[in-house]
mmCIF file of C-alpha atoms in Angstrom:
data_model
loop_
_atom_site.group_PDB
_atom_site.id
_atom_site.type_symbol
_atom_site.label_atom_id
_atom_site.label_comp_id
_atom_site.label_asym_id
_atom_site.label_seq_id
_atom_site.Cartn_x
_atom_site.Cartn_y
_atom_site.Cartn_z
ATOM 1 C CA UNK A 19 0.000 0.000 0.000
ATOM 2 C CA UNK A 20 1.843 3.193 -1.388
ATOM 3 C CA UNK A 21 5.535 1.096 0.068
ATOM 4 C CA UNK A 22 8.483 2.556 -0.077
ATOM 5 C CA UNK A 23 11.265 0.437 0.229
ATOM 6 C CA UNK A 24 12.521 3.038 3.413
ATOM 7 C CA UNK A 25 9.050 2.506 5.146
ATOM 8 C CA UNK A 26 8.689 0.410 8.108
ATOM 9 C CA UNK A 27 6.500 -3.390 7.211
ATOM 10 C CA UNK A 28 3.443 -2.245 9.033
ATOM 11 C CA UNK A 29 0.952 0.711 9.641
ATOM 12 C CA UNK A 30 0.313 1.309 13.389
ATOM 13 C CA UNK A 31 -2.895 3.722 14.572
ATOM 14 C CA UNK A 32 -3.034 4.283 18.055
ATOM 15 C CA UNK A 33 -6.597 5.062 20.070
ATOM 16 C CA UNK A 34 -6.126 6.608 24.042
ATOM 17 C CA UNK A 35 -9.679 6.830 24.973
ATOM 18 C CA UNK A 36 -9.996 9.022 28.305
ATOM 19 C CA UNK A 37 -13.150 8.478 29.942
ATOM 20 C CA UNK A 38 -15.373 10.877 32.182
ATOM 21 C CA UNK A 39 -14.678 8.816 35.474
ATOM 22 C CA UNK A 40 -10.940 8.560 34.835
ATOM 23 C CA UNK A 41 -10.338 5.467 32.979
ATOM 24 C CA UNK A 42 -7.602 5.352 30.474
ATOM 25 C CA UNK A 43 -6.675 2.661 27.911
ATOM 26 C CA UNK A 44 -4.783 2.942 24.525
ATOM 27 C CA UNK A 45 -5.462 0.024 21.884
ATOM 28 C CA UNK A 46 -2.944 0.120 18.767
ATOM 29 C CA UNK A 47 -3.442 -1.192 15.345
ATOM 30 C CA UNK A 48 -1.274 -2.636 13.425
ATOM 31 C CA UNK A 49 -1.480 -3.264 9.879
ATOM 32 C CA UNK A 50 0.373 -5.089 7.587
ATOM 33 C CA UNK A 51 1.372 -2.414 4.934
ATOM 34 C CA UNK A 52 1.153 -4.416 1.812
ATOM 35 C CA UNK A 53 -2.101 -5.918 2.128
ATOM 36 C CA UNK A 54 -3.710 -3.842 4.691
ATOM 37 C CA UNK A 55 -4.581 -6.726 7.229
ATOM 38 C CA UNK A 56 -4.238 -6.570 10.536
ATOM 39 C CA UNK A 57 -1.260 -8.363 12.311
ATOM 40 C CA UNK A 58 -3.250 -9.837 15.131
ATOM 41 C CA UNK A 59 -2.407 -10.270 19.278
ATOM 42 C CA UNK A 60 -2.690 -14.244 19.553
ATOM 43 C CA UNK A 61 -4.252 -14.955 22.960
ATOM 44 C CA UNK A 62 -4.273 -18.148 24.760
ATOM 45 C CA UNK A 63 -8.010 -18.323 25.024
ATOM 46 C CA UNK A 64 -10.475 -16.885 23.380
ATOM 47 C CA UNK A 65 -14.112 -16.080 24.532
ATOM 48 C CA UNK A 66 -17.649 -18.221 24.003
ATOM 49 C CA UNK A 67 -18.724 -15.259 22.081
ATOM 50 C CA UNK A 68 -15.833 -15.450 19.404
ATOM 51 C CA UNK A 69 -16.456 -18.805 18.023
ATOM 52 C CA UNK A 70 -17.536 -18.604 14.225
ATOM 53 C CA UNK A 71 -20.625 -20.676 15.014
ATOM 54 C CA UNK A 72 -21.836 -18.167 17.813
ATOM 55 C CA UNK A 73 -24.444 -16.449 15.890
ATOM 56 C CA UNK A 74 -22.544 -16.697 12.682
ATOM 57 C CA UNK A 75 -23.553 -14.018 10.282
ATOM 58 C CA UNK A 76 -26.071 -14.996 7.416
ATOM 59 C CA UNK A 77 -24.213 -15.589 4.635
ATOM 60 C CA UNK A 78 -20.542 -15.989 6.309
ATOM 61 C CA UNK A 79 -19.018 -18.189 3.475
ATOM 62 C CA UNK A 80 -16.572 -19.593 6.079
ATOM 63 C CA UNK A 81 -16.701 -22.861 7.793
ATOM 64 C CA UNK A 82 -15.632 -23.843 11.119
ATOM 65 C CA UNK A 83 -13.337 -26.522 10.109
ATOM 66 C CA UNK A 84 -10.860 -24.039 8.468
ATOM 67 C CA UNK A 85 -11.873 -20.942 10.969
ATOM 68 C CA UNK A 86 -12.693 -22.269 14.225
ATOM 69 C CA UNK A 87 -13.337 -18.006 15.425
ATOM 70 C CA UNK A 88 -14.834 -15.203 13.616
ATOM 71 C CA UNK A 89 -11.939 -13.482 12.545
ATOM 72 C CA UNK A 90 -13.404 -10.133 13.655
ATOM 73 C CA UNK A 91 -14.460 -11.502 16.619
ATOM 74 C CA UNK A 92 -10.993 -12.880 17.361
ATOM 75 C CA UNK A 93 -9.549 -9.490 17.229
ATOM 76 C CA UNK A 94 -11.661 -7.720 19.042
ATOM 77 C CA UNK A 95 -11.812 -9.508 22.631
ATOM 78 C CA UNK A 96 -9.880 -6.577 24.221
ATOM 79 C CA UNK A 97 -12.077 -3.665 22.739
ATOM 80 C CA UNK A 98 -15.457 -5.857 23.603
ATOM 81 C CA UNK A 99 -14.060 -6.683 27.693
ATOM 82 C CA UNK A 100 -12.783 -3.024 28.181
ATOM 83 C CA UNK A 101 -16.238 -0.831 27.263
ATOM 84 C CA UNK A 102 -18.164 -3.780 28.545
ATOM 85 C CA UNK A 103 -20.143 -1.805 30.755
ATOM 86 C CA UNK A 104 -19.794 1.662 29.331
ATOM 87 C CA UNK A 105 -22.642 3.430 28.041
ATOM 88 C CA UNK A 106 -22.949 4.941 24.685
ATOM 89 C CA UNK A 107 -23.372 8.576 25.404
ATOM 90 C CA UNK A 108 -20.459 8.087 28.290
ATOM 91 C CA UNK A 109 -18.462 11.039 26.969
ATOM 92 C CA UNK A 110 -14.732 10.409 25.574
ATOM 93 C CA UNK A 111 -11.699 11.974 24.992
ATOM 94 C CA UNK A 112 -10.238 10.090 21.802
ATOM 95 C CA UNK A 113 -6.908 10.831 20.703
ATOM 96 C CA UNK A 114 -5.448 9.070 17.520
ATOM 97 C CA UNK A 115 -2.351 8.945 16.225
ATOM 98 C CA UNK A 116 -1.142 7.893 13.112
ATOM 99 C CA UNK A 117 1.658 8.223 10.265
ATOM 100 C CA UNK A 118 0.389 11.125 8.821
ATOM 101 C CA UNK A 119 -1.808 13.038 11.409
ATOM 102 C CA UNK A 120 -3.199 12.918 14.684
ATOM 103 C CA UNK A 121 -6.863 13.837 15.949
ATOM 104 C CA UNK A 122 -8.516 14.607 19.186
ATOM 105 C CA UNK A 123 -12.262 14.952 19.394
ATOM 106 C CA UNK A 124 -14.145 15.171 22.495
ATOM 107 C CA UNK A 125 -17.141 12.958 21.617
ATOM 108 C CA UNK A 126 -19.807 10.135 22.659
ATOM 109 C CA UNK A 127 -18.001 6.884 23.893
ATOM 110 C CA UNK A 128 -19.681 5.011 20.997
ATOM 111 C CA UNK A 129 -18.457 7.352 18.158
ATOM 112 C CA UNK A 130 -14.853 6.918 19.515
ATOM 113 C CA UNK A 131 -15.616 2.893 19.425
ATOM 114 C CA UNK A 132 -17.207 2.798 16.204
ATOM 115 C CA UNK A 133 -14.033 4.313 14.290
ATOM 116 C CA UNK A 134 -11.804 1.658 16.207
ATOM 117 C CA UNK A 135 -13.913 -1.095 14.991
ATOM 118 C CA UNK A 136 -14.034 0.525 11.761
ATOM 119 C CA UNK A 137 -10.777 -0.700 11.449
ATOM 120 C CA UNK A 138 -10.892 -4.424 12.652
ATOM 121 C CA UNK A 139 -14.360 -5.205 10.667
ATOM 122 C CA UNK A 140 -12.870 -4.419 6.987
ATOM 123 C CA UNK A 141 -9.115 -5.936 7.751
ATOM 124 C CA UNK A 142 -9.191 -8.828 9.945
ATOM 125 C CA UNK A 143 -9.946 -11.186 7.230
ATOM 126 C CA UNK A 144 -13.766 -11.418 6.797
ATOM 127 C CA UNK A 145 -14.369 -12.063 3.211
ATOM 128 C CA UNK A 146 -17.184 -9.459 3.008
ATOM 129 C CA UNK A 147 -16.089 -6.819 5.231
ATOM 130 C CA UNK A 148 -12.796 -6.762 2.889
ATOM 131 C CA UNK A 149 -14.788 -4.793 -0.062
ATOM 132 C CA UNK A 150 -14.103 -1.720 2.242
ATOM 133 C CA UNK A 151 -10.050 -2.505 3.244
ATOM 134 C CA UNK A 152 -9.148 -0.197 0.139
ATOM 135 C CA UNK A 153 -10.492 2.590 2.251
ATOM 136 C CA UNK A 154 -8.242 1.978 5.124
ATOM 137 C CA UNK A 155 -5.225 2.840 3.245
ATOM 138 C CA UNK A 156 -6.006 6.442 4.003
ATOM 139 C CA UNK A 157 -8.289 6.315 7.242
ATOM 140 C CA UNK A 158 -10.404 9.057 8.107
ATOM 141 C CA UNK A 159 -11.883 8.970 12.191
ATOM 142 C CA UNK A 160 -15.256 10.874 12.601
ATOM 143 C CA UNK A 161 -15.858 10.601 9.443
ATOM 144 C CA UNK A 162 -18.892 12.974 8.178
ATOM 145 C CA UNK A 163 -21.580 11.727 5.684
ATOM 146 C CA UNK A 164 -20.506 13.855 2.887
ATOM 147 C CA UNK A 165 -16.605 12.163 3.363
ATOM 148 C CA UNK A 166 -17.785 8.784 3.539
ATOM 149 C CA UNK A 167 -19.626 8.695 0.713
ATOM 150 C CA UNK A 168 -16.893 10.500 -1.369
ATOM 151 C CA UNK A 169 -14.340 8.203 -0.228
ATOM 152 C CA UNK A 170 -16.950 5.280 -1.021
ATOM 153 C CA UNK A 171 -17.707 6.060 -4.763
ATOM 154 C CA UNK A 172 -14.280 7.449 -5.621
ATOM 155 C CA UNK A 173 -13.287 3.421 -3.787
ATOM 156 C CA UNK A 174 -16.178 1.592 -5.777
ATOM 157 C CA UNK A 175 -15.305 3.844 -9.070
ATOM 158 C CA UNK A 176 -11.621 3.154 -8.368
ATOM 159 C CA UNK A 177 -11.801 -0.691 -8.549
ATOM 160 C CA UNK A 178 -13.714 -0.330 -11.525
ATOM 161 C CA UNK A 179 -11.118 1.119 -13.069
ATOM 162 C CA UNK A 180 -8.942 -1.797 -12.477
ATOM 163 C CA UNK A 181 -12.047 -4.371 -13.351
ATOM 164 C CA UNK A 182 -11.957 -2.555 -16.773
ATOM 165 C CA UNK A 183 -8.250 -2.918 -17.063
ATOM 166 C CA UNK A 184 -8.041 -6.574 -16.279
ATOM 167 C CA UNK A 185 -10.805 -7.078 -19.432
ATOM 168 C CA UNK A 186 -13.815 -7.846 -16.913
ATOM 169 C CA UNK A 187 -17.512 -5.300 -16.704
ATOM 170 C CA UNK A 188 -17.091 -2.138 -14.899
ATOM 171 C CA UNK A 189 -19.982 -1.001 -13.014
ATOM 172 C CA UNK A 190 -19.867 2.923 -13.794
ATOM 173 C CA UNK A 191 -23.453 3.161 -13.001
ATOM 174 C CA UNK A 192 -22.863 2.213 -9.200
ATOM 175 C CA UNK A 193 -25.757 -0.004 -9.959
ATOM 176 C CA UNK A 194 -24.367 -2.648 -8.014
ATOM 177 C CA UNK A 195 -22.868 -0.800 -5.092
ATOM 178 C CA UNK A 196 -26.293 -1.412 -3.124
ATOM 179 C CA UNK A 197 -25.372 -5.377 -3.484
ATOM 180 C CA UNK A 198 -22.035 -4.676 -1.862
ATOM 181 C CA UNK A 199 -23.583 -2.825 1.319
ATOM 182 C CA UNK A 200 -26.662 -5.553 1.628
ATOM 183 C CA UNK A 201 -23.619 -7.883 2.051
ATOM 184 C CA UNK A 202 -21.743 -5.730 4.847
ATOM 185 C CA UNK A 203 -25.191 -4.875 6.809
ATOM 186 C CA UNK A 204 -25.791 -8.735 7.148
ATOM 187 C CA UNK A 205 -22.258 -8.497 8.886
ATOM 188 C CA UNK A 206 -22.886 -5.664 10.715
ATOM 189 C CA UNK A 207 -26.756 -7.057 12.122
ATOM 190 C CA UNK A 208 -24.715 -10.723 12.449
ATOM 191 C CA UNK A 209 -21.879 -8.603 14.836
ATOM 192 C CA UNK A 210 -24.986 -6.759 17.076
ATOM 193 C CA UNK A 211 -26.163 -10.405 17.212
ATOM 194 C CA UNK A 212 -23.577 -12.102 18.535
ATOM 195 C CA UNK A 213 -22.140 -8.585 21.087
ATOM 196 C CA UNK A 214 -25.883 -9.003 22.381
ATOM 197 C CA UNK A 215 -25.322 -12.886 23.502
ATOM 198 C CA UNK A 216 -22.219 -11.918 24.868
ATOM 199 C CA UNK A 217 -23.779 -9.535 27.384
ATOM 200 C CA UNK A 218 -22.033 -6.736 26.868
ATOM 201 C CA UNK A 219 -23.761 -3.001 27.448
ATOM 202 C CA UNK A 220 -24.743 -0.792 24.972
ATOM 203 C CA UNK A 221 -21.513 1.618 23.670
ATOM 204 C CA UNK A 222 -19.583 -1.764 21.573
ATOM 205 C CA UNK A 223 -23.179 -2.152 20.150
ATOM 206 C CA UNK A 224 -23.954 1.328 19.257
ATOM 207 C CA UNK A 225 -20.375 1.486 17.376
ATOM 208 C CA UNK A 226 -21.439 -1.030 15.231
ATOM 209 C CA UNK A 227 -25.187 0.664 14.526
ATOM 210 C CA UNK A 228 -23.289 4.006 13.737
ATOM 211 C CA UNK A 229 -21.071 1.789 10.787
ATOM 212 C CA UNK A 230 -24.370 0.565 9.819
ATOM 213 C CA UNK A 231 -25.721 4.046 9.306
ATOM 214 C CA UNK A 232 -24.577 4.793 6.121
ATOM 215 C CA UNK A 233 -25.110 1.497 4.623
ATOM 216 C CA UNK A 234 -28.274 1.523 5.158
ATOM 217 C CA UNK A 235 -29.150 4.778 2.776
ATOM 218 C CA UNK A 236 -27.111 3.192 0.094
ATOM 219 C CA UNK A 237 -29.503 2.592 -2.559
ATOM 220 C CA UNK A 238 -29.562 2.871 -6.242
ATOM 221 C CA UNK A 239 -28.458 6.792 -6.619
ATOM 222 C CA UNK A 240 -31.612 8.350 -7.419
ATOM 223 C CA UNK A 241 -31.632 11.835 -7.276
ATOM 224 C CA UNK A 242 -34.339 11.206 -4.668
ATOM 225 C CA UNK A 243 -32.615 8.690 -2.721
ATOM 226 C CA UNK A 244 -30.128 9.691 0.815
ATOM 227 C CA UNK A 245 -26.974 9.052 -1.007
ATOM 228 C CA UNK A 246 -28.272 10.330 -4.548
ATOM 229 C CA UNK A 247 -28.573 13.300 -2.789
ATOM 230 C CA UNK A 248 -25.044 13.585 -1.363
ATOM 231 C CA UNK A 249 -23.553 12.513 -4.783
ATOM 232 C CA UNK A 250 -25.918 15.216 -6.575
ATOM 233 C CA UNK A 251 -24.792 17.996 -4.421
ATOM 234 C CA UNK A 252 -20.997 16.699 -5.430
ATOM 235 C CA UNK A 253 -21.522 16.846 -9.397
ATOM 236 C CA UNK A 254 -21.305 20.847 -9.202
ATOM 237 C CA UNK A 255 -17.706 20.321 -7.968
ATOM 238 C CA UNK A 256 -16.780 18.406 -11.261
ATOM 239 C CA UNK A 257 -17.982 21.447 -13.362
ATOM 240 C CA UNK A 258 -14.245 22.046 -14.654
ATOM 241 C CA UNK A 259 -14.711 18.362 -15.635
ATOM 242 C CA UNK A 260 -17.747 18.626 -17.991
ATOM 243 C CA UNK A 261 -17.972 19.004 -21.604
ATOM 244 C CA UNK A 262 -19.202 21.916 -22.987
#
């Protein structure tokens, strides 16, 4: 991913969260910087909760024989144990640091949460969730509406690119974007699923609700539809683009 032969072998982001009663914990993520998959934290035992057949998402195309745990799951025992029992609107201090940039937002626990596990969902090796990894390679925490669904089309439009190249059938129209995102909310409802049978409180939960969010507005880009809208209001920008 953008290597240079001077750059170290992995990508590292790093998220302190400081919490109203004085809690303090730092999780870092590291990526591998070639393929954009995370370089996991073996434990010696892993929950109930992280077993692929716990709740196993509809559709998962894996099978237990080959991947005993949910590979998100797997990665995200630490995150899950730690806000256990926090709240969603619990407010945070969340400072990242990366490579490039670092950010500090004051914010509700869950937002915080939900751009950690943004990470983990798309590069932990779930064959679904990895039709987002490409976005990774330049991460953007807090993300607005308006960003995400930039960085979404200019992703899908991207890969069509290189479809086209290869000699398969772009998909210009975004026509079958929708089908991508139907995929990733069945992960996403699958992940509630199996956080609720674990117990846990409401702020893991909510993170994962808050990635759903946008997938759930993206439909067919009508002019009348949420993200037909966003991508409507964008086409002015391109005006230097358009023929005369």
């Amino acid at each position: 991913m953008f290597s240079f032969d001077d750059e170290k072998p992995t990508i590292t982001y790093g998220y302190r969260f400081s919490l109203g009663n004085g809690a303090e914990r730092e999780f870092k993520v590291e990526l591998d910087r070639a393929s954009l998959s995370v370089v996991p934290t073996p434990m010696e035992s892993y929950p109930a909760w992280t077993a692929l057949t716990s709740h196993q998402c509809a559709g998962c195309p894996l099978k237990p024989e080959q991947h005993p745990r949910c590979p998100i799951a797997a990665n995200l025992v630490e995150i899950v144990d730690f806000f256990k029992d926090a709240a969603s609107y619990d407010k945070a201090v969340v400072e990242i640091s990366s490579e490039a940039r670092n950010y500090v937002k004051e914010t509700p626990l869950q937002r915080g949460i939900s751009s950690l596990l943004g990470i983990y969902m798309v590069t932990s090796g779930c064959p679904v969730m990895e039709k987002l990894k490409p976005m990774v390679a330049i991460h953007l925490p807090f993300a607005t509406a308006q960003e995400t669904t930039y960085r979404v089309t200019s992703m899908y439009l991207l890969a069509q690119f290189f479809i086209a190249r290869r000699g398969g059938q772009p998909d210009w129209s975004l026509e079958n974007l929708p089908r991508v995102y139907d995929d990733i909310r069945m992960v996403n409802r699958g992940f509630v699923n199996r956080l609720l049978a674990a117990g846990v409180q409401d702020a893991s939960i909510n993170a994962i609700i808050l990635l759903d969010t946008f997938a759930s507005y993206v439909h067919y880009p009508g002019a009348d539809s949420p993200l037909g809208e966003i991508v409507g209001q964008m086409e002015a920008l391109f005006h230097a683009y358009m023929p005369p």
